[in-house]
PDB file of C-alpha atoms in Angstrom:
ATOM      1  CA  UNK A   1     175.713 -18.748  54.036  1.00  0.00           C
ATOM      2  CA  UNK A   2     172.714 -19.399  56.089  1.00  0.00           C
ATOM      3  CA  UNK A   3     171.940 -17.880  59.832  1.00  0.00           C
ATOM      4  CA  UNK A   4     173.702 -19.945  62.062  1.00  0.00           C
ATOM      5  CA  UNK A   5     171.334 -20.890  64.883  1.00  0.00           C
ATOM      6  CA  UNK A   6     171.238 -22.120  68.602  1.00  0.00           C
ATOM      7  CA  UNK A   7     168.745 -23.647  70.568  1.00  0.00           C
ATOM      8  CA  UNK A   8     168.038 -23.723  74.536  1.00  0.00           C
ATOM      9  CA  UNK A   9     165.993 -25.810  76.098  1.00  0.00           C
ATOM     10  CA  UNK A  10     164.945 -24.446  79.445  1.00  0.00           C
ATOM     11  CA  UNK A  11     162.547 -26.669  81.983  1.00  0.00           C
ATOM     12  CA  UNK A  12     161.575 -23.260  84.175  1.00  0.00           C
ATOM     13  CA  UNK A  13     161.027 -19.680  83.129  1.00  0.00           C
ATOM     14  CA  UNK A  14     164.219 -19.240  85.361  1.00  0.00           C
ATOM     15  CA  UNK A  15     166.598 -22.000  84.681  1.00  0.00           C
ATOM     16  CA  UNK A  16     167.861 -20.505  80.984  1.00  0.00           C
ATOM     17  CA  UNK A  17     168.795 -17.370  82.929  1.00  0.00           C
ATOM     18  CA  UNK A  18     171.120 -19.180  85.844  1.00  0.00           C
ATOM     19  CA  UNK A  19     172.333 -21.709  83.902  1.00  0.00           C
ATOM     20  CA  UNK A  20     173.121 -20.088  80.284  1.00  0.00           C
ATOM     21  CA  UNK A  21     172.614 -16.946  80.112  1.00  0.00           C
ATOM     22  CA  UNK A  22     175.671 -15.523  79.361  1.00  0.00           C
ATOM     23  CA  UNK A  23     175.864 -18.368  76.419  1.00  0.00           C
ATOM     24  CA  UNK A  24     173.012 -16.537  74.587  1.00  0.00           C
ATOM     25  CA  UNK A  25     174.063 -13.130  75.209  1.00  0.00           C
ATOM     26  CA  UNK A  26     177.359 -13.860  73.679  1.00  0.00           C
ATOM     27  CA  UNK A  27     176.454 -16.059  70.716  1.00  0.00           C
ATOM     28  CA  UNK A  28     173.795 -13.512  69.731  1.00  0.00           C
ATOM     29  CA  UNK A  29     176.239 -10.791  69.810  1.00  0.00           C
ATOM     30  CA  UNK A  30     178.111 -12.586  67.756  1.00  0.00           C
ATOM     31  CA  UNK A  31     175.453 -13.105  64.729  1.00  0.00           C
ATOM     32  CA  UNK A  32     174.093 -16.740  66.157  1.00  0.00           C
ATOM     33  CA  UNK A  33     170.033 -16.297  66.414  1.00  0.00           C
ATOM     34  CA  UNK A  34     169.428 -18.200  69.866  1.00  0.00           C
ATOM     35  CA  UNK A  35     165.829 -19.569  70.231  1.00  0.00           C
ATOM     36  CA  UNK A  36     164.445 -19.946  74.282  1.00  0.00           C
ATOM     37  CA  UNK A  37     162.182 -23.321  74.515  1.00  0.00           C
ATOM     38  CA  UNK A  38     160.736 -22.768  78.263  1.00  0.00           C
ATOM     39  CA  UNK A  39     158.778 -26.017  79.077  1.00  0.00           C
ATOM     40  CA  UNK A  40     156.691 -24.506  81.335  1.00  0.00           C
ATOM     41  CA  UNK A  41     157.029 -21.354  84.100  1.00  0.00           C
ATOM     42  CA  UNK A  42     158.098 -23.448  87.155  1.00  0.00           C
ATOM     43  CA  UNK A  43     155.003 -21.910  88.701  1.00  0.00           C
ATOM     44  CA  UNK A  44     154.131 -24.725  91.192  1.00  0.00           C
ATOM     45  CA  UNK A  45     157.841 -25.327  92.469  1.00  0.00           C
ATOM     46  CA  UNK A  46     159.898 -22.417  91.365  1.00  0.00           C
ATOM     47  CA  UNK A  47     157.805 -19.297  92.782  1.00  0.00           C
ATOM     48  CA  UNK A  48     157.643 -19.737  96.273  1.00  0.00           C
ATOM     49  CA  UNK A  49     158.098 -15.826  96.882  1.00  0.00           C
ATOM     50  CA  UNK A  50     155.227 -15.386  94.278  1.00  0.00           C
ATOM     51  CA  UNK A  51     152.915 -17.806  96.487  1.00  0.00           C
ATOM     52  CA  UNK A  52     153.560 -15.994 100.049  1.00  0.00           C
ATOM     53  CA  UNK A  53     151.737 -12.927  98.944  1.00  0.00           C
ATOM     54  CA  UNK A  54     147.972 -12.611  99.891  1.00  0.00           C
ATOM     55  CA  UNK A  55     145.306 -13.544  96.859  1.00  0.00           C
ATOM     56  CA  UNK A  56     147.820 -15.422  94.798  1.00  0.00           C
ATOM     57  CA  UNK A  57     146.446 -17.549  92.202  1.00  0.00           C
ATOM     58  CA  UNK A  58     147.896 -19.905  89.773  1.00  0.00           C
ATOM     59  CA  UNK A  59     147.106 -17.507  86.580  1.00  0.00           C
ATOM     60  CA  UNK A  60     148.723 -14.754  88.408  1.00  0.00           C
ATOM     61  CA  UNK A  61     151.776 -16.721  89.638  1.00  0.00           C
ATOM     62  CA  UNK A  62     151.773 -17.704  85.567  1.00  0.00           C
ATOM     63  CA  UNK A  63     151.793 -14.578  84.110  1.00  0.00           C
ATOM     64  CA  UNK A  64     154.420 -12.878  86.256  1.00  0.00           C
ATOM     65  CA  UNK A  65     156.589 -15.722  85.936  1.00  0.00           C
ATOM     66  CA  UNK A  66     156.191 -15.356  81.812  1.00  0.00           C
ATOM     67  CA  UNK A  67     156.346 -11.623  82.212  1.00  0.00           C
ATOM     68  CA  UNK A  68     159.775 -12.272  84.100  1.00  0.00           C
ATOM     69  CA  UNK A  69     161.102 -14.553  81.327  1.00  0.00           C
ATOM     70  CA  UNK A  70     160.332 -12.283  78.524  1.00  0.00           C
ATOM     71  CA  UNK A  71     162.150  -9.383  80.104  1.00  0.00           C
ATOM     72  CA  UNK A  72     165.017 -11.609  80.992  1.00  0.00           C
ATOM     73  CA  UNK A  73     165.716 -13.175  77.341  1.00  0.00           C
ATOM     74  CA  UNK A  74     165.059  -9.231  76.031  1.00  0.00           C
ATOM     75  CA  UNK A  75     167.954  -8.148  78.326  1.00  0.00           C
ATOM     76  CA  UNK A  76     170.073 -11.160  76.535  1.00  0.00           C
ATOM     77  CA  UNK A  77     168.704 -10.060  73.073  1.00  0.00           C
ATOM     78  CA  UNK A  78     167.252 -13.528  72.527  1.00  0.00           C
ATOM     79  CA  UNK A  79     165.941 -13.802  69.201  1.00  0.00           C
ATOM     80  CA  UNK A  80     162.861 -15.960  70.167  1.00  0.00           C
ATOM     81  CA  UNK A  81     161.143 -17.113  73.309  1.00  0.00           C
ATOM     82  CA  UNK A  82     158.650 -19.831  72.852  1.00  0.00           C
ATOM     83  CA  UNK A  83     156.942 -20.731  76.175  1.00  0.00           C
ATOM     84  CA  UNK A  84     155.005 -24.093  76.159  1.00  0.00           C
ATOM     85  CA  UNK A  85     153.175 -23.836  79.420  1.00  0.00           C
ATOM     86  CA  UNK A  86     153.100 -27.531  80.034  1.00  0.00           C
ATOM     87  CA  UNK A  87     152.998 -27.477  83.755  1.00  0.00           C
ATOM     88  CA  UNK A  88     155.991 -28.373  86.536  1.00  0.00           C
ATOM     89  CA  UNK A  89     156.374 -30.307  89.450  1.00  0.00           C
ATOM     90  CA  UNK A  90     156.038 -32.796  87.824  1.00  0.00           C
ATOM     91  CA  UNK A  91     156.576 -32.212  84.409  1.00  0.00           C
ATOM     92  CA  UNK A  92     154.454 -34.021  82.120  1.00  0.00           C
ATOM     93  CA  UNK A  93     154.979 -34.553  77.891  1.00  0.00           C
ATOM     94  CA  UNK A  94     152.751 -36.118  75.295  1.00  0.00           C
ATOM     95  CA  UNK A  95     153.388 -37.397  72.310  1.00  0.00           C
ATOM     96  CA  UNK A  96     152.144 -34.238  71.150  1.00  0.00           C
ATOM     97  CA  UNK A  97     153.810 -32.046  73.016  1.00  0.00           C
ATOM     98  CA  UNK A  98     156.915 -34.256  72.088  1.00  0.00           C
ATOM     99  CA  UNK A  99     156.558 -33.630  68.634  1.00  0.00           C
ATOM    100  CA  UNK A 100     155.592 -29.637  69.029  1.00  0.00           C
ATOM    101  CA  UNK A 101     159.297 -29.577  70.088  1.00  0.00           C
ATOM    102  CA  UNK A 102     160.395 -31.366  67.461  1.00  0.00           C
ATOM    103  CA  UNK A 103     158.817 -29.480  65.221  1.00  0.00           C
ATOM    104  CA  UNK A 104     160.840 -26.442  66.497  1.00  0.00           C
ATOM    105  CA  UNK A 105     164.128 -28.353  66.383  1.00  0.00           C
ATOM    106  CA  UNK A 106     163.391 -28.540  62.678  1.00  0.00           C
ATOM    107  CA  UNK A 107     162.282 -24.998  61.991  1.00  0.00           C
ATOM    108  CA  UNK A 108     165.551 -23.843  64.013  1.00  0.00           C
ATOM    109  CA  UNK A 109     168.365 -26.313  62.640  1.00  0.00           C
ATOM    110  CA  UNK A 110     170.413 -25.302  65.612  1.00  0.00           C
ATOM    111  CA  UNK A 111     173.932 -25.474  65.419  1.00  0.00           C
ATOM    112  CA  UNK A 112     173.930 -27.134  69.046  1.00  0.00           C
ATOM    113  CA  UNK A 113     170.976 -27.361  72.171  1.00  0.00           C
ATOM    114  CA  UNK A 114     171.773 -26.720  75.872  1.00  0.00           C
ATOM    115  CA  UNK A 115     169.639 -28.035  78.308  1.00  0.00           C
ATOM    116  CA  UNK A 116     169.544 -29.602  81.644  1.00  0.00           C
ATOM    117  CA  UNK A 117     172.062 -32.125  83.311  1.00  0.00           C
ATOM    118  CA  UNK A 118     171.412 -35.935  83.012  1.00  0.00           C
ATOM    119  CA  UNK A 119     170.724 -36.312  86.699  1.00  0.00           C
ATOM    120  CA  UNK A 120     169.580 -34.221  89.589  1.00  0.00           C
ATOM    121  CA  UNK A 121     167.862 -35.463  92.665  1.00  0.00           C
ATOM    122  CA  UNK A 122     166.302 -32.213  93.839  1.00  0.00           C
ATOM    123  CA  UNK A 123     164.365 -31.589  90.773  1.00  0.00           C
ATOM    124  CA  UNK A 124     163.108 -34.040  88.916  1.00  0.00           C
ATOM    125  CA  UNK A 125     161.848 -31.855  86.201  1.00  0.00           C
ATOM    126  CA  UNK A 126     165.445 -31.272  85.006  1.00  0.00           C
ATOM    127  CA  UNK A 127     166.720 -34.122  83.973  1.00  0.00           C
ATOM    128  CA  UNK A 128     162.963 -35.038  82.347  1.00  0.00           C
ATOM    129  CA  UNK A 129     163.184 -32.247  80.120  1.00  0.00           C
ATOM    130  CA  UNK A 130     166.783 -33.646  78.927  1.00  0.00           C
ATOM    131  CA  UNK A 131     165.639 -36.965  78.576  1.00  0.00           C
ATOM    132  CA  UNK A 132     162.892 -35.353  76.236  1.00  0.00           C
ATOM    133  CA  UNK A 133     165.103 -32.963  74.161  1.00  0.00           C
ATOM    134  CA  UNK A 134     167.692 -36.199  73.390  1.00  0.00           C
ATOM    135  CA  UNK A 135     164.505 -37.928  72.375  1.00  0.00           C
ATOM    136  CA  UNK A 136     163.263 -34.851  70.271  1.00  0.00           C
ATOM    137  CA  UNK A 137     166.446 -34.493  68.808  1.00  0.00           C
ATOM    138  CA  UNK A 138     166.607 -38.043  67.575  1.00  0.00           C
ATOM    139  CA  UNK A 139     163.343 -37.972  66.061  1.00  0.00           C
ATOM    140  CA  UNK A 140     164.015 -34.620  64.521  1.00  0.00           C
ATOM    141  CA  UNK A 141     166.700 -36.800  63.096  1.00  0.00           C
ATOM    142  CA  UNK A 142     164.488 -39.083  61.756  1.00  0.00           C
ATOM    143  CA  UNK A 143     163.621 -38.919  57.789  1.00  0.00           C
ATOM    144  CA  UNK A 144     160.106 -40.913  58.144  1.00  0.00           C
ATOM    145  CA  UNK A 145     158.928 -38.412  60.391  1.00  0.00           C
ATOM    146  CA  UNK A 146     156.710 -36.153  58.794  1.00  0.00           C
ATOM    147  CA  UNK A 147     158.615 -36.429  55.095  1.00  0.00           C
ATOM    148  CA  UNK A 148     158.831 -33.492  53.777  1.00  0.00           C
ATOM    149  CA  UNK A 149     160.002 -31.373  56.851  1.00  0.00           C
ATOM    150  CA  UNK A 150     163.796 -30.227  56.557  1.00  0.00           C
ATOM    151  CA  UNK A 151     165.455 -33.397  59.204  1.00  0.00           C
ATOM    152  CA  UNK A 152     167.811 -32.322  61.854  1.00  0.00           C
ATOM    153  CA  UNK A 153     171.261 -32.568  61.387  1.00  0.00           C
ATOM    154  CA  UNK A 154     173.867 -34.065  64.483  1.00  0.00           C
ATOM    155  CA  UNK A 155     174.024 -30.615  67.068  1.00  0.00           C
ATOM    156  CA  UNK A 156     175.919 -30.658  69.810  1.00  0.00           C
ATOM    157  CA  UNK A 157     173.991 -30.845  72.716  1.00  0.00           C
ATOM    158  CA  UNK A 158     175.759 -28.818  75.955  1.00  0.00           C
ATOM    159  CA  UNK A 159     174.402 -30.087  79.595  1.00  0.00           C
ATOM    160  CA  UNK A 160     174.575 -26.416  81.248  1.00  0.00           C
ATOM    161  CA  UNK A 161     175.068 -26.064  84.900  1.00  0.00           C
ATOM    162  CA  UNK A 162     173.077 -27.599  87.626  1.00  0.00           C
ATOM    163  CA  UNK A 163     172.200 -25.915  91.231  1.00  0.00           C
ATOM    164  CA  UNK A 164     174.783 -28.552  92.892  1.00  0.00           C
ATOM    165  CA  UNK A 165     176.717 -30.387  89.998  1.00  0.00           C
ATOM    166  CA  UNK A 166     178.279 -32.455  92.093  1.00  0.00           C
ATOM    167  CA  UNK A 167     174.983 -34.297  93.065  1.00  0.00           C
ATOM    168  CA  UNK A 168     174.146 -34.274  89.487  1.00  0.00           C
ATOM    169  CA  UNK A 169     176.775 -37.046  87.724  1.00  0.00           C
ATOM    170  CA  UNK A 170     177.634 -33.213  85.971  1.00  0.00           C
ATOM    171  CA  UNK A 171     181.607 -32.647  85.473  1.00  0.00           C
ATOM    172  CA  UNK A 172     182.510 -29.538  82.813  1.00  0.00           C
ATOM    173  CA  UNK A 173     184.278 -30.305  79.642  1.00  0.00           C
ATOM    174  CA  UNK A 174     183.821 -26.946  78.254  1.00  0.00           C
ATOM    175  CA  UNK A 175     184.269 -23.375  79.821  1.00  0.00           C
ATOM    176  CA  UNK A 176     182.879 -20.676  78.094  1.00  0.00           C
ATOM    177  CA  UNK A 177     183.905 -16.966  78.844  1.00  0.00           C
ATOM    178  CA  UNK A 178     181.335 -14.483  79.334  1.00  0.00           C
ATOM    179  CA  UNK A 179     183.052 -11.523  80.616  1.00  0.00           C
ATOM    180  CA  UNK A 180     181.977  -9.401  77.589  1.00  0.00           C
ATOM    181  CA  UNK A 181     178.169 -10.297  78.175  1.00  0.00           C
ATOM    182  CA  UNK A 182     178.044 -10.235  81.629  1.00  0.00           C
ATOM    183  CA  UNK A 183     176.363  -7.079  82.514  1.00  0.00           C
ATOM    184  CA  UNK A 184     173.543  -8.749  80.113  1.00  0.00           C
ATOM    185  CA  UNK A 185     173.192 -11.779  81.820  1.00  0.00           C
ATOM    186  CA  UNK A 186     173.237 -10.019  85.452  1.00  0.00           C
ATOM    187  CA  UNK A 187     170.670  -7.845  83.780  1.00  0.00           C
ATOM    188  CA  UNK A 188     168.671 -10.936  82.947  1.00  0.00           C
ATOM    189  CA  UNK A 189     169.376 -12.684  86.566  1.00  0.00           C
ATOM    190  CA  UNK A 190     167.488  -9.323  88.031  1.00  0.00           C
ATOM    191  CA  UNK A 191     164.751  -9.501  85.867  1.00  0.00           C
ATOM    192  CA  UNK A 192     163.860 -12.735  87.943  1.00  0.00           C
ATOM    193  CA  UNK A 193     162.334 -11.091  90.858  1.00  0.00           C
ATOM    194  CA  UNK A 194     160.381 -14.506  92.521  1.00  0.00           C
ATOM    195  CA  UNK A 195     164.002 -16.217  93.014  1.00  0.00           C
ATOM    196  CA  UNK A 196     165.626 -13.119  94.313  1.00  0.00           C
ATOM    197  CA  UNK A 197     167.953 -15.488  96.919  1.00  0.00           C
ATOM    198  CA  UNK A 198     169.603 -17.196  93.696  1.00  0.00           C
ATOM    199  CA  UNK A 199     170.949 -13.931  92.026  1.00  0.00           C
ATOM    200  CA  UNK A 200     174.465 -13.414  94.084  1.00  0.00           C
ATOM    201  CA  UNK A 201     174.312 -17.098  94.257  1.00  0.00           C
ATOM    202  CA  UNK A 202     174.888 -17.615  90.288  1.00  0.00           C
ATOM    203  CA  UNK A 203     176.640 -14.527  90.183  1.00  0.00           C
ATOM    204  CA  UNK A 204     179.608 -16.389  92.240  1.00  0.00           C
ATOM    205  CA  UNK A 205     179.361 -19.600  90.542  1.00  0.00           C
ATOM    206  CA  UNK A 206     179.984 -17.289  87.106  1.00  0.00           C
ATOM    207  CA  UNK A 207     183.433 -15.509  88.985  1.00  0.00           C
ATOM    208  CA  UNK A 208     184.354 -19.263  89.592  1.00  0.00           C
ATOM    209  CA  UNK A 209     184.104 -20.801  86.361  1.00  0.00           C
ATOM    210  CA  UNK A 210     186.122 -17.778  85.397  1.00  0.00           C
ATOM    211  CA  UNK A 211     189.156 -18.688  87.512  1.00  0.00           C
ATOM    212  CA  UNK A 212     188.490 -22.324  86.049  1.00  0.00           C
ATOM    213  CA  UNK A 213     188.685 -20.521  82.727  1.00  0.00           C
ATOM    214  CA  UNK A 214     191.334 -18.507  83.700  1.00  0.00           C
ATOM    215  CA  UNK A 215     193.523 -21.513  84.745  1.00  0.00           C
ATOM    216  CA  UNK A 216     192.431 -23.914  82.160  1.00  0.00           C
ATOM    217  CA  UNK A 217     193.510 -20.786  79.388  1.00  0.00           C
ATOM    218  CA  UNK A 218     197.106 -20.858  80.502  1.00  0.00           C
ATOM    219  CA  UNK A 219     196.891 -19.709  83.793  1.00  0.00           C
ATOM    220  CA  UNK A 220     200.132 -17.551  85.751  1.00  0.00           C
ATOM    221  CA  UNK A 221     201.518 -18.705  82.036  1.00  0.00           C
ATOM    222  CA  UNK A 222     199.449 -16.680  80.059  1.00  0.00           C
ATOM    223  CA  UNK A 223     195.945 -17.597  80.852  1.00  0.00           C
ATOM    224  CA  UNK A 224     193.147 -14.868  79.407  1.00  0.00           C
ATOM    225  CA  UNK A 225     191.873 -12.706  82.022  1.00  0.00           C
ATOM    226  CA  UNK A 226     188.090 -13.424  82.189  1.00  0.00           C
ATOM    227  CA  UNK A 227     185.451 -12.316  85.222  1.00  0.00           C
ATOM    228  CA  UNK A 228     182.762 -14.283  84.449  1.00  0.00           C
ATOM    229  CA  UNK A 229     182.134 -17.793  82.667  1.00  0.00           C
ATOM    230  CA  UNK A 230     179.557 -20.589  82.278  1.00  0.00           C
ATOM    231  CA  UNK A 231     180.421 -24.412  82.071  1.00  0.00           C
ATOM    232  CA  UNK A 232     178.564 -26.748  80.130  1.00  0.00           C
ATOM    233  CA  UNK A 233     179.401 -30.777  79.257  1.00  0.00           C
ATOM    234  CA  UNK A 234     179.095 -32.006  75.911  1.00  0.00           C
ATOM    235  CA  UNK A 235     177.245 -35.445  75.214  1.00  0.00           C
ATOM    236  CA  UNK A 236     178.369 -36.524  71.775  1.00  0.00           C
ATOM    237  CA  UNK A 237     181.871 -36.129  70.538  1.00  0.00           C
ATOM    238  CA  UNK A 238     183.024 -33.471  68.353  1.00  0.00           C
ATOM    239  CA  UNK A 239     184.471 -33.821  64.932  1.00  0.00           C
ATOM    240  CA  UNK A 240     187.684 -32.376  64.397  1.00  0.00           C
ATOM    241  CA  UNK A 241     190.666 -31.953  61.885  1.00  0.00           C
ATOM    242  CA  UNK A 242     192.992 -31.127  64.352  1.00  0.00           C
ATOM    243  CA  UNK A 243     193.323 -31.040  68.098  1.00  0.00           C
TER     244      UNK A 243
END
C-alpha cells in the first residue's frame, strides 16, 4: 500500500500554524506524509512587529519570516515545506505559478487539502489562495493537462479556521481532536515570533473547539475528554457505506 499523503495549502508563513497545525502534527504521527504549500511569507501584511524595528528591509522581513516557518513545520514534523514566495497583500498568481501548484498536487496525490475559508473580508489574500487551490485541484484533475503526469484523484478539501469565522460564511462540519499533538502545535505557534499577540489567542480558540468536540462526542453522556481541537468544513461530500 502506498504512503498515504496530505496536503496544506497555507496563504502566509503563519496561517498553517494557527489554523492547522495540530492537523499535521497528528496525521504525521500517524504515518500520513503532510506537505506545507506557503504562497508567500505574509511579509508586507503579516509582520508588522518585524517592520517596527530600525533598518528593516523587505529581504530581512523575508527571511525571518521563512526562517520562522521552517522551524514551525519542524516542530510539527512536517514532511515537506515548499515556500513559493509569490508576494502578499495582494496576492498575485500566474498561469505559471497556477500550474507550479498543480504540479505539486500531482507529485503529492494527497488524500485531502486544507486551506483557507471561502470568504473573509479582512484579508483578501485568504480566500484568493482558496479560490486558486479549487482551481488547481480541478486542473490537476484534468487528463489533457500535461498527459503523461499521474492526474489527481477527488481529495477532500477541509476549509480550516478563519481569524473571525463568523464574518467568513465559515460554519464547522468537522472537529478534529488534537489533544495528543498539542504540545507540537503550541511548539509551532511559538516559533512565530512576528505575531506574538495571536499565540494565547489560537491557543483558546483550540480549548474551545475541544468543548465543541467534547459535546459533539457524547458529551455528560460519554463524550471523549479532549483539551485541544481544530475545526475545519468540508466542500465536497464524502462517500460512505454507512453512516
Amino acid at each position: 500500500m502506498s504512503q498515504k499523503t496530505a496536503l496544506v495549502v497555507s496563504a502566509h508563513a503563519a496561517d498553517f500554524v494557527w489554523r492547522c497545525g495540530g492537523a499535521i502534527a497528528l496525521h504525521q504521527a500517524q504515518g500520513i506524509n503532510v506537505t506545507i504549500v506557503c504562497l508567500s511569507f505574509g511579509e508586507r501584511g503579516e509582520s508588522a512587529k518585524l517592520w517596527k524595528q530600525p533598518g528593516m528591509t523587505l529581504d530581512k522581513v523575508k527571511s525571518a519570516r521563512k526562517a520562522e516557518a521552517e522551524r514551525a513545520a519542524n516542530a510539527l514534523k512536517a514532511h515537506d515545506l515548499i515556500c513559493m514566495d509569490l508576494g502578499d497583500y495582494p496576492m498575485e498568481m500566474t498561469r505559471d505559478t497556477r500550474f507550479a501548484l498543480v504540479d505539486v498536487m500531482r507529485a503529492v496525490q494527497p488524500s485531502f487539502i486544507l486551506t483557507h475559508s471561502l470568504e473573509d473580508p479582512y484579508n483578501s489574500d485568504h480566500p484568493y489562495a482558496t479560490k486558486v487551490t479549487l482551481e488547481c485541484r480541478s486542473t490537476a484533475q484534468a487528463w489533457g493537462h500535461n498527459p503523461g503526469q499521474k492526474v489527481l484523484g477527488a481529495p477532500q478539501v477541509y476549509l480550516f479556521e478563519p481569524h473571525q469565522p463568523e464574518q467568513c460564511a465559515w460554519k464547522p462540519d468537522t472537529i478534529l481532536d488534537i489533544s495528543d499533538v498539542w504540545a507540537q502545535k503550541r511548539a509551532a505557534i511559538e516559533c512565530m515570533e512576528g505575531q506574538q499577540h495571536l499565540w494565547d489567542y489560537y491557543t483558546n480558540v483550540a480549548e474551545i473547539r475541544a468543548n465543541q468536540f467534547r459535546r459533539n462526542s457524547g458529551g455528560q453522556a460519554g463524550g471523549r475528554d479532549a483539551t485541544h481541537a481544530e475545526g475545519f468544513m468540508s466542500i465536497f461530500p464524502r462517500t460512505v457505506d454507512s453512516l
